[in-house]
Short mmCIF file of N, CA and C in Angstrom, two decimals:
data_model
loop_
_atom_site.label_atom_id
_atom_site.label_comp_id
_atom_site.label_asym_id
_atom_site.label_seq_id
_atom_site.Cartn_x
_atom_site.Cartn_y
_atom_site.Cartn_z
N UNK P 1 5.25 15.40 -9.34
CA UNK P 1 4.87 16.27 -8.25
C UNK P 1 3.37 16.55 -8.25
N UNK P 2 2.46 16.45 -9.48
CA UNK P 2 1.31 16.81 -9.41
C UNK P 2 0.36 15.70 -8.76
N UNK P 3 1.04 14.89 -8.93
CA UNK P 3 0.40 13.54 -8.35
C UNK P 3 0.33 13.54 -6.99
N UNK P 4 1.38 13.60 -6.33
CA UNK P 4 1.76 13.85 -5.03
C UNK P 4 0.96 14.99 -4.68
N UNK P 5 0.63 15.99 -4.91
CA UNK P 5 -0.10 17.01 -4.27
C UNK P 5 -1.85 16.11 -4.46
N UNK P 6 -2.01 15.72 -5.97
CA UNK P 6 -3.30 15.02 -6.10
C UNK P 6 -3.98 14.21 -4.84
N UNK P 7 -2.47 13.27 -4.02
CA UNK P 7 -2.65 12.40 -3.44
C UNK P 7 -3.08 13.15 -1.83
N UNK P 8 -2.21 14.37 -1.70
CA UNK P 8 -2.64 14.89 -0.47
C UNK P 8 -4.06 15.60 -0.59
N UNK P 9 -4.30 16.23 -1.67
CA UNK P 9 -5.59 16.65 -1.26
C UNK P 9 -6.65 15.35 -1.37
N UNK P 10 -6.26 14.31 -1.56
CA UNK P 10 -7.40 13.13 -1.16
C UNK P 10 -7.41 12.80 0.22
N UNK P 11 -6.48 13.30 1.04
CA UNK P 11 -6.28 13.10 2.45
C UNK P 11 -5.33 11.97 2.92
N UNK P 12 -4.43 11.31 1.60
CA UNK P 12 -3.35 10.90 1.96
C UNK P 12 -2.11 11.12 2.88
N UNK P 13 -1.64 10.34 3.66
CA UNK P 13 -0.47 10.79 3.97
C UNK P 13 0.30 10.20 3.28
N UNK P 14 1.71 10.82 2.83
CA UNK P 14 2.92 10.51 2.71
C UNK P 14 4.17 10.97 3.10
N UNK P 15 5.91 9.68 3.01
CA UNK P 15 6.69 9.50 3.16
C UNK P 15 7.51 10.04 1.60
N UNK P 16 8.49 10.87 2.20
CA UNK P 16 9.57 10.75 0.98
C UNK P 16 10.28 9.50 0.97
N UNK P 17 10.93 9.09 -0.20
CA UNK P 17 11.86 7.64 -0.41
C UNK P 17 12.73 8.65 -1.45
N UNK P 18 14.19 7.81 -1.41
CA UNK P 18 15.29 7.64 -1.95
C UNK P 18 14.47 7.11 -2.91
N UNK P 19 15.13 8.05 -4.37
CA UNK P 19 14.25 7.80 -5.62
C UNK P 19 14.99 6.09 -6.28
N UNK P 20 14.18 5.15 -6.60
CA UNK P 20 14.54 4.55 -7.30
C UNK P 20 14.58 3.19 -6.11
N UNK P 21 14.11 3.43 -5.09
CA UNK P 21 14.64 2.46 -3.58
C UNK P 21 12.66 2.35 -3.25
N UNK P 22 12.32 1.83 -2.17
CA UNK P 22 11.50 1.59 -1.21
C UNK P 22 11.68 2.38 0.17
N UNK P 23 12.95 3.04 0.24
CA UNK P 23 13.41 3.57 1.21
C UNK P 23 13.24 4.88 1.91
N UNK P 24 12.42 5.32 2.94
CA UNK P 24 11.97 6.21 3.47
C UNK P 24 13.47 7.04 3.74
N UNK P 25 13.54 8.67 2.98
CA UNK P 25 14.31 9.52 3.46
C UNK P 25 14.51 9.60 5.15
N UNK P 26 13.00 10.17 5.85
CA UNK P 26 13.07 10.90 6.97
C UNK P 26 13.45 9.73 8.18
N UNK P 27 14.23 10.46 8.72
CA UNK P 27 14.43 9.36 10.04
C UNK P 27 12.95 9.34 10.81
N UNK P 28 12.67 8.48 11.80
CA UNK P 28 11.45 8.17 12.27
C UNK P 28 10.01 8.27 11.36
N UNK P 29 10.08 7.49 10.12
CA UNK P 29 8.95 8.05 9.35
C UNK P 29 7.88 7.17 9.56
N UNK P 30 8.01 6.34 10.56
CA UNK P 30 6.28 5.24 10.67
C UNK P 30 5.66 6.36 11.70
N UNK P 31 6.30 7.67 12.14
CA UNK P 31 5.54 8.32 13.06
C UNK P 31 4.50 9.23 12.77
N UNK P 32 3.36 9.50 13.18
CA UNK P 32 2.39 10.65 12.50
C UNK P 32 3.02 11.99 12.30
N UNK P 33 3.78 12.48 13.34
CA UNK P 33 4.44 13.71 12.83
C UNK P 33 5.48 13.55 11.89
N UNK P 34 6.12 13.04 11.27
CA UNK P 34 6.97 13.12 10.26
C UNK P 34 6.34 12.86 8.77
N UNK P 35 4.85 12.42 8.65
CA UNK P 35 3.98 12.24 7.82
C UNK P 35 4.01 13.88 6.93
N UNK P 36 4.23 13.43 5.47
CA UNK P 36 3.55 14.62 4.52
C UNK P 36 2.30 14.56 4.12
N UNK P 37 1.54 15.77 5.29
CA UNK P 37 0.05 15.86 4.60
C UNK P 37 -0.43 16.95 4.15
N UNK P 38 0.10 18.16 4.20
CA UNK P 38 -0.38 19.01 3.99
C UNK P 38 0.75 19.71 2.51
N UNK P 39 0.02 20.79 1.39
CA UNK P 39 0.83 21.08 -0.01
C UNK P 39 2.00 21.71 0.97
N UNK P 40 1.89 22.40 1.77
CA UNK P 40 2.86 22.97 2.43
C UNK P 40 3.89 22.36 2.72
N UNK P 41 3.69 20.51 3.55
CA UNK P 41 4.80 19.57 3.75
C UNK P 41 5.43 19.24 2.80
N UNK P 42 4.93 19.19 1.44
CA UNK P 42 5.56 18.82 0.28
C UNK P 42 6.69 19.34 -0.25
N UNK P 43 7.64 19.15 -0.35
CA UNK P 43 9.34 19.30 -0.84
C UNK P 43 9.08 19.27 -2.30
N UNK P 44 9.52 20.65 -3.47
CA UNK P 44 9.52 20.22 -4.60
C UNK P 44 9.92 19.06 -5.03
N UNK P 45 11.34 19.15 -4.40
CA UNK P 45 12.10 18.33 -4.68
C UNK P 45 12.16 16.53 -4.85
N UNK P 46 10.93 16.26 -4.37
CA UNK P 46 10.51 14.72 -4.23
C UNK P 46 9.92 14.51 -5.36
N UNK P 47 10.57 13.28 -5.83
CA UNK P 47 10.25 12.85 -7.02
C UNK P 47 9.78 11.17 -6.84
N UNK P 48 9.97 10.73 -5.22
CA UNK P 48 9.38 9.07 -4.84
C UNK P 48 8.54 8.95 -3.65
N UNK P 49 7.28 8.91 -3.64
CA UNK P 49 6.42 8.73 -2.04
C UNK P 49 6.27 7.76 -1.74
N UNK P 50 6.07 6.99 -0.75
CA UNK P 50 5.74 6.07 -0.28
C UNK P 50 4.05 6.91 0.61
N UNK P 51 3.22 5.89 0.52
CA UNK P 51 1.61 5.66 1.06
C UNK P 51 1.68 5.44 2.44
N UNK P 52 1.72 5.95 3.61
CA UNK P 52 1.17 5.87 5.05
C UNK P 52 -0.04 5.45 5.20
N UNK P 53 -0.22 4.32 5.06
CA UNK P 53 -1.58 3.73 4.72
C UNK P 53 -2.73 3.96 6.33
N UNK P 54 -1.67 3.76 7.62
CA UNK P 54 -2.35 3.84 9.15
C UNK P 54 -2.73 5.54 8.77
N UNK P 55 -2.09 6.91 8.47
CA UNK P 55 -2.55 8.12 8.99
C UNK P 55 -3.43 8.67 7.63
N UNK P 56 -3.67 8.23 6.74
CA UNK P 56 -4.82 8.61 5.38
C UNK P 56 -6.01 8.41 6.12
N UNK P 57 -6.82 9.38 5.38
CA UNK P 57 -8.40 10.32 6.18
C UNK P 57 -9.14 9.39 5.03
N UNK P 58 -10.03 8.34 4.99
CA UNK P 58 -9.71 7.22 5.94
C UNK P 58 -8.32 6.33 5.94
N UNK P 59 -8.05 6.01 7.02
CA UNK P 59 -7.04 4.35 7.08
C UNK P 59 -6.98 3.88 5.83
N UNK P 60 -5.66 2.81 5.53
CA UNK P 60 -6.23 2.22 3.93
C UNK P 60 -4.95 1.47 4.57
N UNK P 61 -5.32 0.68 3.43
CA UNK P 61 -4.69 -0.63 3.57
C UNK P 61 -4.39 -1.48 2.18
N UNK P 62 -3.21 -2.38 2.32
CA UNK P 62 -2.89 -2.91 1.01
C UNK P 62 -2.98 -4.41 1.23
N UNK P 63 -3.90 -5.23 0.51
CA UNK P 63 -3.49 -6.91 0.20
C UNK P 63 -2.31 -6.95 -0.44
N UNK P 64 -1.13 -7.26 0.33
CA UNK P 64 -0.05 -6.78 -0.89
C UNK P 64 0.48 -8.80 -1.06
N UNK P 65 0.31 -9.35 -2.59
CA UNK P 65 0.90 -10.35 -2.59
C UNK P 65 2.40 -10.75 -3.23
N UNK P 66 2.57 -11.24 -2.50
CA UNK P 66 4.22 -11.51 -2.58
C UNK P 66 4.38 -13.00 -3.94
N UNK P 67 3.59 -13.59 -3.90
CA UNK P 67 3.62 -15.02 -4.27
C UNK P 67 2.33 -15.60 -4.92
N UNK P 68 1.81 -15.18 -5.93
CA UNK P 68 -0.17 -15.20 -6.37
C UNK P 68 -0.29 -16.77 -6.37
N UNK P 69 0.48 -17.93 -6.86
CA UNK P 69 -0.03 -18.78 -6.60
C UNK P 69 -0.21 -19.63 -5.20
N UNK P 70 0.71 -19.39 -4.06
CA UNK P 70 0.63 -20.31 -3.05
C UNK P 70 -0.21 -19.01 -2.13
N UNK P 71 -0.53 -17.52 -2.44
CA UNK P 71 -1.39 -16.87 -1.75
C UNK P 71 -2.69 -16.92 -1.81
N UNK P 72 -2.61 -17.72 -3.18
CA UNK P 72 -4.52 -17.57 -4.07
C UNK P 72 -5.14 -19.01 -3.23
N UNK P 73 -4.37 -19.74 -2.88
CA UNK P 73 -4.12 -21.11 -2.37
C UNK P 73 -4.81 -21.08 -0.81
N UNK P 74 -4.05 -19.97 -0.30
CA UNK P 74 -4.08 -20.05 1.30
C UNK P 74 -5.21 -19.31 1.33
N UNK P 75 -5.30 -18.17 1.06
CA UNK P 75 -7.01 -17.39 1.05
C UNK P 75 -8.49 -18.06 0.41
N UNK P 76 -8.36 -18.83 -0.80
CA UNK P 76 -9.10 -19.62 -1.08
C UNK P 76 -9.46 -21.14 0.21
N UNK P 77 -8.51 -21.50 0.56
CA UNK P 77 -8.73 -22.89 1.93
C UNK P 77 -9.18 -21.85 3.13
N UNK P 78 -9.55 -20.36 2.64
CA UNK P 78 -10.17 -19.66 3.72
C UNK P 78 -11.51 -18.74 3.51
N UNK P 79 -11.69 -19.13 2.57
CA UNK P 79 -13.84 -19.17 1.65
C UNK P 79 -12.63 -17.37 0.92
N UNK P 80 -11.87 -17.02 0.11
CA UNK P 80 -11.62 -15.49 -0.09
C UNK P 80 -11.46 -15.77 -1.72
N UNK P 81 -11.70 -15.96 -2.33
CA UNK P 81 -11.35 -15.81 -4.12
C UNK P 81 -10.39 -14.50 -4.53
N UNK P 82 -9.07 -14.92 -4.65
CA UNK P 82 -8.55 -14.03 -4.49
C UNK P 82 -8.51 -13.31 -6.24
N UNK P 83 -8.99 -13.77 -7.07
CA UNK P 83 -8.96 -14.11 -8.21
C UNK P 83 -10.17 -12.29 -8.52
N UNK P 84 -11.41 -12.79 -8.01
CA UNK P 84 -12.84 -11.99 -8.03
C UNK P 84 -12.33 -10.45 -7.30
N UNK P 85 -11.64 -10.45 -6.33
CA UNK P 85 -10.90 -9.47 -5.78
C UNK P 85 -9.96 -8.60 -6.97
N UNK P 86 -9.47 -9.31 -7.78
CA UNK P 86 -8.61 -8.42 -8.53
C UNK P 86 -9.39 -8.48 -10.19
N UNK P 87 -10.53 -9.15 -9.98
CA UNK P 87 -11.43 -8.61 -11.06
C UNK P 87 -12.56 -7.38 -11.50
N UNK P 88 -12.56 -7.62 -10.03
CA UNK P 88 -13.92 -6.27 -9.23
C UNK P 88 -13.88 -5.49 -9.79
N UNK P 89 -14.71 -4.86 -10.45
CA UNK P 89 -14.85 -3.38 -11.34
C UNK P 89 -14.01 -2.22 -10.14
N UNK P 90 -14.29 -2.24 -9.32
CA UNK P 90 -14.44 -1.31 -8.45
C UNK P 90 -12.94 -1.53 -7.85
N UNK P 91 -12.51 -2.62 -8.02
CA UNK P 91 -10.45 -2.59 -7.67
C UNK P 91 -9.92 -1.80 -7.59
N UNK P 92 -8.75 -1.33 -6.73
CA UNK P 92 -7.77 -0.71 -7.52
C UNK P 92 -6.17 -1.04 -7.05
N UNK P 93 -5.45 -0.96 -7.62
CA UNK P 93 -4.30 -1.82 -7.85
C UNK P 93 -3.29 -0.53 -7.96
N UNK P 94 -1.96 -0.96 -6.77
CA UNK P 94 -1.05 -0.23 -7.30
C UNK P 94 0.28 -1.56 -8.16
N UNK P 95 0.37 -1.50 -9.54
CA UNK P 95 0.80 -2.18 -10.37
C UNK P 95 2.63 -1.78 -10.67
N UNK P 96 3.50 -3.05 -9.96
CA UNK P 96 4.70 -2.88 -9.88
C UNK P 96 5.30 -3.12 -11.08
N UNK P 97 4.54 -4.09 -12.32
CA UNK P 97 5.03 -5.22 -13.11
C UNK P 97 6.19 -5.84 -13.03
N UNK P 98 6.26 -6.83 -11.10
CA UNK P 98 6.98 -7.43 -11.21
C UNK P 98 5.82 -8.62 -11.26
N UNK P 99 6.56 -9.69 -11.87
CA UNK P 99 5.45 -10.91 -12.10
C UNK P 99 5.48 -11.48 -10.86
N UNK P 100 3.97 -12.53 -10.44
CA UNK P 100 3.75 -12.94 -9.90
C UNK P 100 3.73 -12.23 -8.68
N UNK P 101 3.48 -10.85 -8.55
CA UNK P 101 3.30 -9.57 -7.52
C UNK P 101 2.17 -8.85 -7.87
N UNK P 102 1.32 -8.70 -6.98
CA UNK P 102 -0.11 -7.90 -7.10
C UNK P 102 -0.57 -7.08 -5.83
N UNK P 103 -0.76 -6.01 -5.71
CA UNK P 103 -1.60 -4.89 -4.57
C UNK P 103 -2.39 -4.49 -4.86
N UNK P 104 -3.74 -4.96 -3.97
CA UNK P 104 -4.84 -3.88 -3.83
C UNK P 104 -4.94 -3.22 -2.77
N UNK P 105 -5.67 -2.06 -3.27
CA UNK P 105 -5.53 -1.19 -2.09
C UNK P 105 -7.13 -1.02 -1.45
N UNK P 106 -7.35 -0.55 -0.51
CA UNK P 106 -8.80 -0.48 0.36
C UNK P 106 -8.71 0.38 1.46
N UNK P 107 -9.94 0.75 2.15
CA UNK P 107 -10.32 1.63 2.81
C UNK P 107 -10.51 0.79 3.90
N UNK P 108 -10.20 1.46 5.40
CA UNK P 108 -10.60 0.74 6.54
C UNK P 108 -11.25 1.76 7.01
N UNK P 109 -11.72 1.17 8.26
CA UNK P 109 -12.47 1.68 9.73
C UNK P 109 -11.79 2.47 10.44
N UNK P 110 -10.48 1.37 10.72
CA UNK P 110 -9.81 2.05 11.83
C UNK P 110 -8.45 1.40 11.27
N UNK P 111 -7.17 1.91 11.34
CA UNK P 111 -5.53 1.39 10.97
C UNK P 111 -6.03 -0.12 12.25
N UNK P 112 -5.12 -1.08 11.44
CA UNK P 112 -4.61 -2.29 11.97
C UNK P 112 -3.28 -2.52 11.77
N UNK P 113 -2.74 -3.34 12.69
CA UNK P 113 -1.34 -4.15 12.53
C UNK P 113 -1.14 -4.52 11.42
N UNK P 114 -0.18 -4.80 10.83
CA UNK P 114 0.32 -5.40 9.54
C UNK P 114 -0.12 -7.00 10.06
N UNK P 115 -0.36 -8.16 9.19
CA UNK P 115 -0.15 -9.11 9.64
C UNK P 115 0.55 -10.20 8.09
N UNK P 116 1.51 -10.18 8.10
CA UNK P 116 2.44 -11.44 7.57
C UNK P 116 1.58 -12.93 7.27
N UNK P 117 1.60 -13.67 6.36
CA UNK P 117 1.41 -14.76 5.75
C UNK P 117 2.33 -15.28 5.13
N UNK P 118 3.15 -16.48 5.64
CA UNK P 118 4.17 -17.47 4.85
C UNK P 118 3.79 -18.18 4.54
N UNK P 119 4.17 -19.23 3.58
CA UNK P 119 4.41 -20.44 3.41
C UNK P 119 5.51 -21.19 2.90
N UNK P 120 6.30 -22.41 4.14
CA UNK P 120 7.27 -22.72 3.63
C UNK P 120 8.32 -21.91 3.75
N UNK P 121 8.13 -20.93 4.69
CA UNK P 121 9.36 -19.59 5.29
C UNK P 121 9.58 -18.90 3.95
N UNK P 122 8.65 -18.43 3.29
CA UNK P 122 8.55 -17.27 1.92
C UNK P 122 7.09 -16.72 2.39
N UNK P 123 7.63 -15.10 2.08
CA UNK P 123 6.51 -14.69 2.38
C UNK P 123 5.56 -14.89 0.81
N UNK P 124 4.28 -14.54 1.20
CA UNK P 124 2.87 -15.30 0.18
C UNK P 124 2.45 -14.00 0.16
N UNK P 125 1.98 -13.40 1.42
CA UNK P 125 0.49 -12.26 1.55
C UNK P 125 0.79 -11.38 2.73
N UNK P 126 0.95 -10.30 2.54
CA UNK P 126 0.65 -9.34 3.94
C UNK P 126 -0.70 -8.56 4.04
N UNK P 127 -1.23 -8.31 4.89
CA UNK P 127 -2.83 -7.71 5.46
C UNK P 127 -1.57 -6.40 5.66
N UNK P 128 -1.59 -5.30 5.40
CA UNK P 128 -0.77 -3.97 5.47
C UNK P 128 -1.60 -2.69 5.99
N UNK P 129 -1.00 -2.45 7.13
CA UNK P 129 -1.78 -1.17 7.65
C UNK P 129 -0.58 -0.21 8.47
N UNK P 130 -0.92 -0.59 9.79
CA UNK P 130 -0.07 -0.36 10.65
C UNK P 130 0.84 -0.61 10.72
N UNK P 131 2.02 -0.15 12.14
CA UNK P 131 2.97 -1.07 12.91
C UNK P 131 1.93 -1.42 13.71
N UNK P 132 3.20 -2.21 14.97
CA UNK P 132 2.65 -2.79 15.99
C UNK P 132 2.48 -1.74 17.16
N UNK P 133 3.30 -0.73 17.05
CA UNK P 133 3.42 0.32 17.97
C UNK P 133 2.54 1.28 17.60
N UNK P 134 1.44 1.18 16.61
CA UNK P 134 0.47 2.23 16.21
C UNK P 134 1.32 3.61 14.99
N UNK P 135 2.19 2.77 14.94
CA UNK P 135 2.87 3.26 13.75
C UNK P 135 2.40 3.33 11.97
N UNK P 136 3.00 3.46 11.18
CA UNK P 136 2.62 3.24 9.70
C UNK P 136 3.58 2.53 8.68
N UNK P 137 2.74 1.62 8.17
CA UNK P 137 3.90 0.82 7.26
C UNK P 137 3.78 1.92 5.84
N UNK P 138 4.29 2.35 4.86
CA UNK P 138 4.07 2.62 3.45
C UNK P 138 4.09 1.23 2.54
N UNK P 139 3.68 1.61 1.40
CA UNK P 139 3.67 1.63 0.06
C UNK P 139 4.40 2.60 -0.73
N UNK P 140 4.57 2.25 -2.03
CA UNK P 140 5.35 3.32 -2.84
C UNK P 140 4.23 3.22 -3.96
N UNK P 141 4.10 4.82 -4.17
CA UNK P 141 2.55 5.25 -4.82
C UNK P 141 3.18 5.42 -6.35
N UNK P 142 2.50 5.27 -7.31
CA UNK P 142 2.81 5.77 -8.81
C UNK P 142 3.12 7.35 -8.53
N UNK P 143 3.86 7.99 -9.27
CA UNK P 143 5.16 7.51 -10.61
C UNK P 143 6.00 7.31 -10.17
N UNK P 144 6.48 7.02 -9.13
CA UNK P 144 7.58 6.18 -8.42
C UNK P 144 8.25 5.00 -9.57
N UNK P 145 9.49 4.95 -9.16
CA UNK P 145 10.00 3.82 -9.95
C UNK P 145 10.15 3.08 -8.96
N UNK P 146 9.76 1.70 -9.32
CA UNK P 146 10.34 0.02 -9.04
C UNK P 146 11.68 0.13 -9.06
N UNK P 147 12.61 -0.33 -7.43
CA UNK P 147 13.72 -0.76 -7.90
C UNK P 147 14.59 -2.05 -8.76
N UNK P 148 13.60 -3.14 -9.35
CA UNK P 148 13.97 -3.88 -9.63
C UNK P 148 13.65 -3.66 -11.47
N UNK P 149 12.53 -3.06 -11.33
CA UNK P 149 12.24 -3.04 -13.00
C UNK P 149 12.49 -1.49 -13.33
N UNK P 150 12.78 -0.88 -12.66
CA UNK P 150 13.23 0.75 -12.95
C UNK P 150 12.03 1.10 -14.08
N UNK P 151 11.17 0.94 -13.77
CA UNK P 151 9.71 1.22 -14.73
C UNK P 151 8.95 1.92 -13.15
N UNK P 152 8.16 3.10 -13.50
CA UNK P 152 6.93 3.19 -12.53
C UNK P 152 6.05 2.60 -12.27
N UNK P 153 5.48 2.39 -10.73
CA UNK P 153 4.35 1.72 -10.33
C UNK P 153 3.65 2.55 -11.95
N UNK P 154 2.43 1.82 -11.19
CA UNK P 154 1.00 2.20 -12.28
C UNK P 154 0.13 2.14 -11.22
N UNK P 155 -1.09 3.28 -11.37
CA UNK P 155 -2.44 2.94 -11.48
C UNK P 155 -3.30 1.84 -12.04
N UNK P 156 -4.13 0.74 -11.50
CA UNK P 156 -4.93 -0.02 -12.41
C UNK P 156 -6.35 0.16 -11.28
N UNK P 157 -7.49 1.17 -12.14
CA UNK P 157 -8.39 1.15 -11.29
C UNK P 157 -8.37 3.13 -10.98
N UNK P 158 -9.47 3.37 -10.25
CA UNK P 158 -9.70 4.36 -9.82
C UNK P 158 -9.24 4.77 -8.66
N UNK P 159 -8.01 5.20 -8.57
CA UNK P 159 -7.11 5.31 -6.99
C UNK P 159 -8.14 6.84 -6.24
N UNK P 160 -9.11 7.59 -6.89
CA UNK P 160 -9.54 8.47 -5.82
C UNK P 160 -11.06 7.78 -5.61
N UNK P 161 -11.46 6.41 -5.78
CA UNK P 161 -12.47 5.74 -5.49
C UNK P 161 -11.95 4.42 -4.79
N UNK P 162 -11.56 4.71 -3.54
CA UNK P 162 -10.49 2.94 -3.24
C UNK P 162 -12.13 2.73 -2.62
N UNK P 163 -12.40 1.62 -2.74
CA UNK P 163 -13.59 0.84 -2.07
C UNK P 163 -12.95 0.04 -0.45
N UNK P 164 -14.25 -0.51 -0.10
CA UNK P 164 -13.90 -0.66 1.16
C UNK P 164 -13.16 -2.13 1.63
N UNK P 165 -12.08 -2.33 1.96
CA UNK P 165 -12.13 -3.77 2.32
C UNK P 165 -13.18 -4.70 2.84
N UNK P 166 -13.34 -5.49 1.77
CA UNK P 166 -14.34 -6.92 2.11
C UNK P 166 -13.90 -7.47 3.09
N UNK P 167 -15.52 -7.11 3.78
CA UNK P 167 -15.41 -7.85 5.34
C UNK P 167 -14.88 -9.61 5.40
N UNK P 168 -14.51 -10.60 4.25
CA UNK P 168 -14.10 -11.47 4.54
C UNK P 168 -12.49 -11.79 4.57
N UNK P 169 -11.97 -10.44 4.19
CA UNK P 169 -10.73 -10.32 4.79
C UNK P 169 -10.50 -9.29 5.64
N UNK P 170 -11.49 -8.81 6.31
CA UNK P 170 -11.05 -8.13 7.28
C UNK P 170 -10.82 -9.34 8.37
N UNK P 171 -12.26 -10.41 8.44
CA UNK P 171 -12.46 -11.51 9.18
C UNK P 171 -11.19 -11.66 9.20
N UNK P 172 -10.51 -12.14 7.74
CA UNK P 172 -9.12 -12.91 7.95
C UNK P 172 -8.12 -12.25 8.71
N UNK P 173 -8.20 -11.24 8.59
CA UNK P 173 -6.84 -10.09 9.01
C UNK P 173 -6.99 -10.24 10.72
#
C-alpha cells in the first residue's frame, strides 16, 4: 500500500486488479474517471495496481517486449539497439522475471495509441500508451505478483526518474 500511495503522489494514475491476475477490478477502467489518482481514491484494501500509462501527469508509456530475440531483430532492421536501451544508466524497467520478457518504461508528450508488433502471428513488441478511443491501456506496477511466476514485479532502475522516450522510437511508434 505504501507504494501505491508513493506512485500517486508522483502523479500516477492507477487501476485496481484481481490480486495475483492482470485483471482490472473496476468495470469501465480504460476510462479517466474510474482512474485512482488521488490518496483519497485509494482502497486500503488493494494489494495489485495496474499503471494507466495515457492519464499519469506526464503520459508514460511502456516498450513492453513479448519475444527479446525476434523484437531486438525487428527494431534493430529499424536503426533502434534495443540492447543500449535496456543498458542506459538512466532505464527503468518494470521486471516480471518471466524469461525472454522485458519493459521499459518512459515519459511522453502527449498519450498515443498502443501499437502491436508481430512476427509470424506472435506477438514480439508493443509501443503501449493508449486505447484507440483515447482510452488507457495498464501495466501491473511492483509489488504486484506475476500470474505465472507468483513472484512480484520488481523495480530495475529509478521508477520516480522515468526518462523520456527516445525520439527514435517515438519515430517508430
Amino acid at each position: 500500500m505504501t507504494m501505491f500511495k508513493a506512485y500517486i503522489e508522483q502523479g500516477w494514475a492507477l487501476t485496481p486488479l484481481r490480486p495475483g491476475t492482470k485483471k482490472p477490478i473496476r468495470k469501465k477502467w480504460t476510462e479517466r474517471e474510474n482512474a485512482i489518482t488521488t490518496l483519497a481514491d485509494l482502497n486500503e484494501s488493494v494489494t495489485s495496481v495496474g499503471l494507466l500509462l495515457a492519464y499519469c501527469a506526464p503520459p508514460l508509456m511502456t516498450l513492453d517486449v513479448d519475444d527479446f530475440e525476434p523484437a531486438s531483430g525487428w527494431l534493430d532492421d529499424r536503426g533502434v539497439d534495443i540492447g543500449s536501451l535496456f543498458t542506459d544508466s538512466d532505464s527503468v524497467q518494470i521486471v516480471s522475471g518471466v524469461p525472454n520478457h522485458a519493459k521499459l518504461l518512459y515519459r511522453l508528450d502527449r498519450p498515443r495509441p498502443t501499437h502491436k508488433v508481430q512476427s509470424k502471428g506472435n506477438m514480439i513488441l508493443e509501443f503501449r500508451g493508449a486505447t484507440r478511443d483515447n482510452g488507457s491501456v495498464q501495466d501491473v506496477l511492483p509489488p504486484s505478483l506475476h500470474p505465472e511466476t507468483v513472484e512480484p514485479y520488481q523495480w530495475k532502475g529509478n521508477w520516480r526518474n522515468v526518462p523520456a522516450a527516445p525520439s527514435p522510437l517515438i519515430a517508430l511508434w
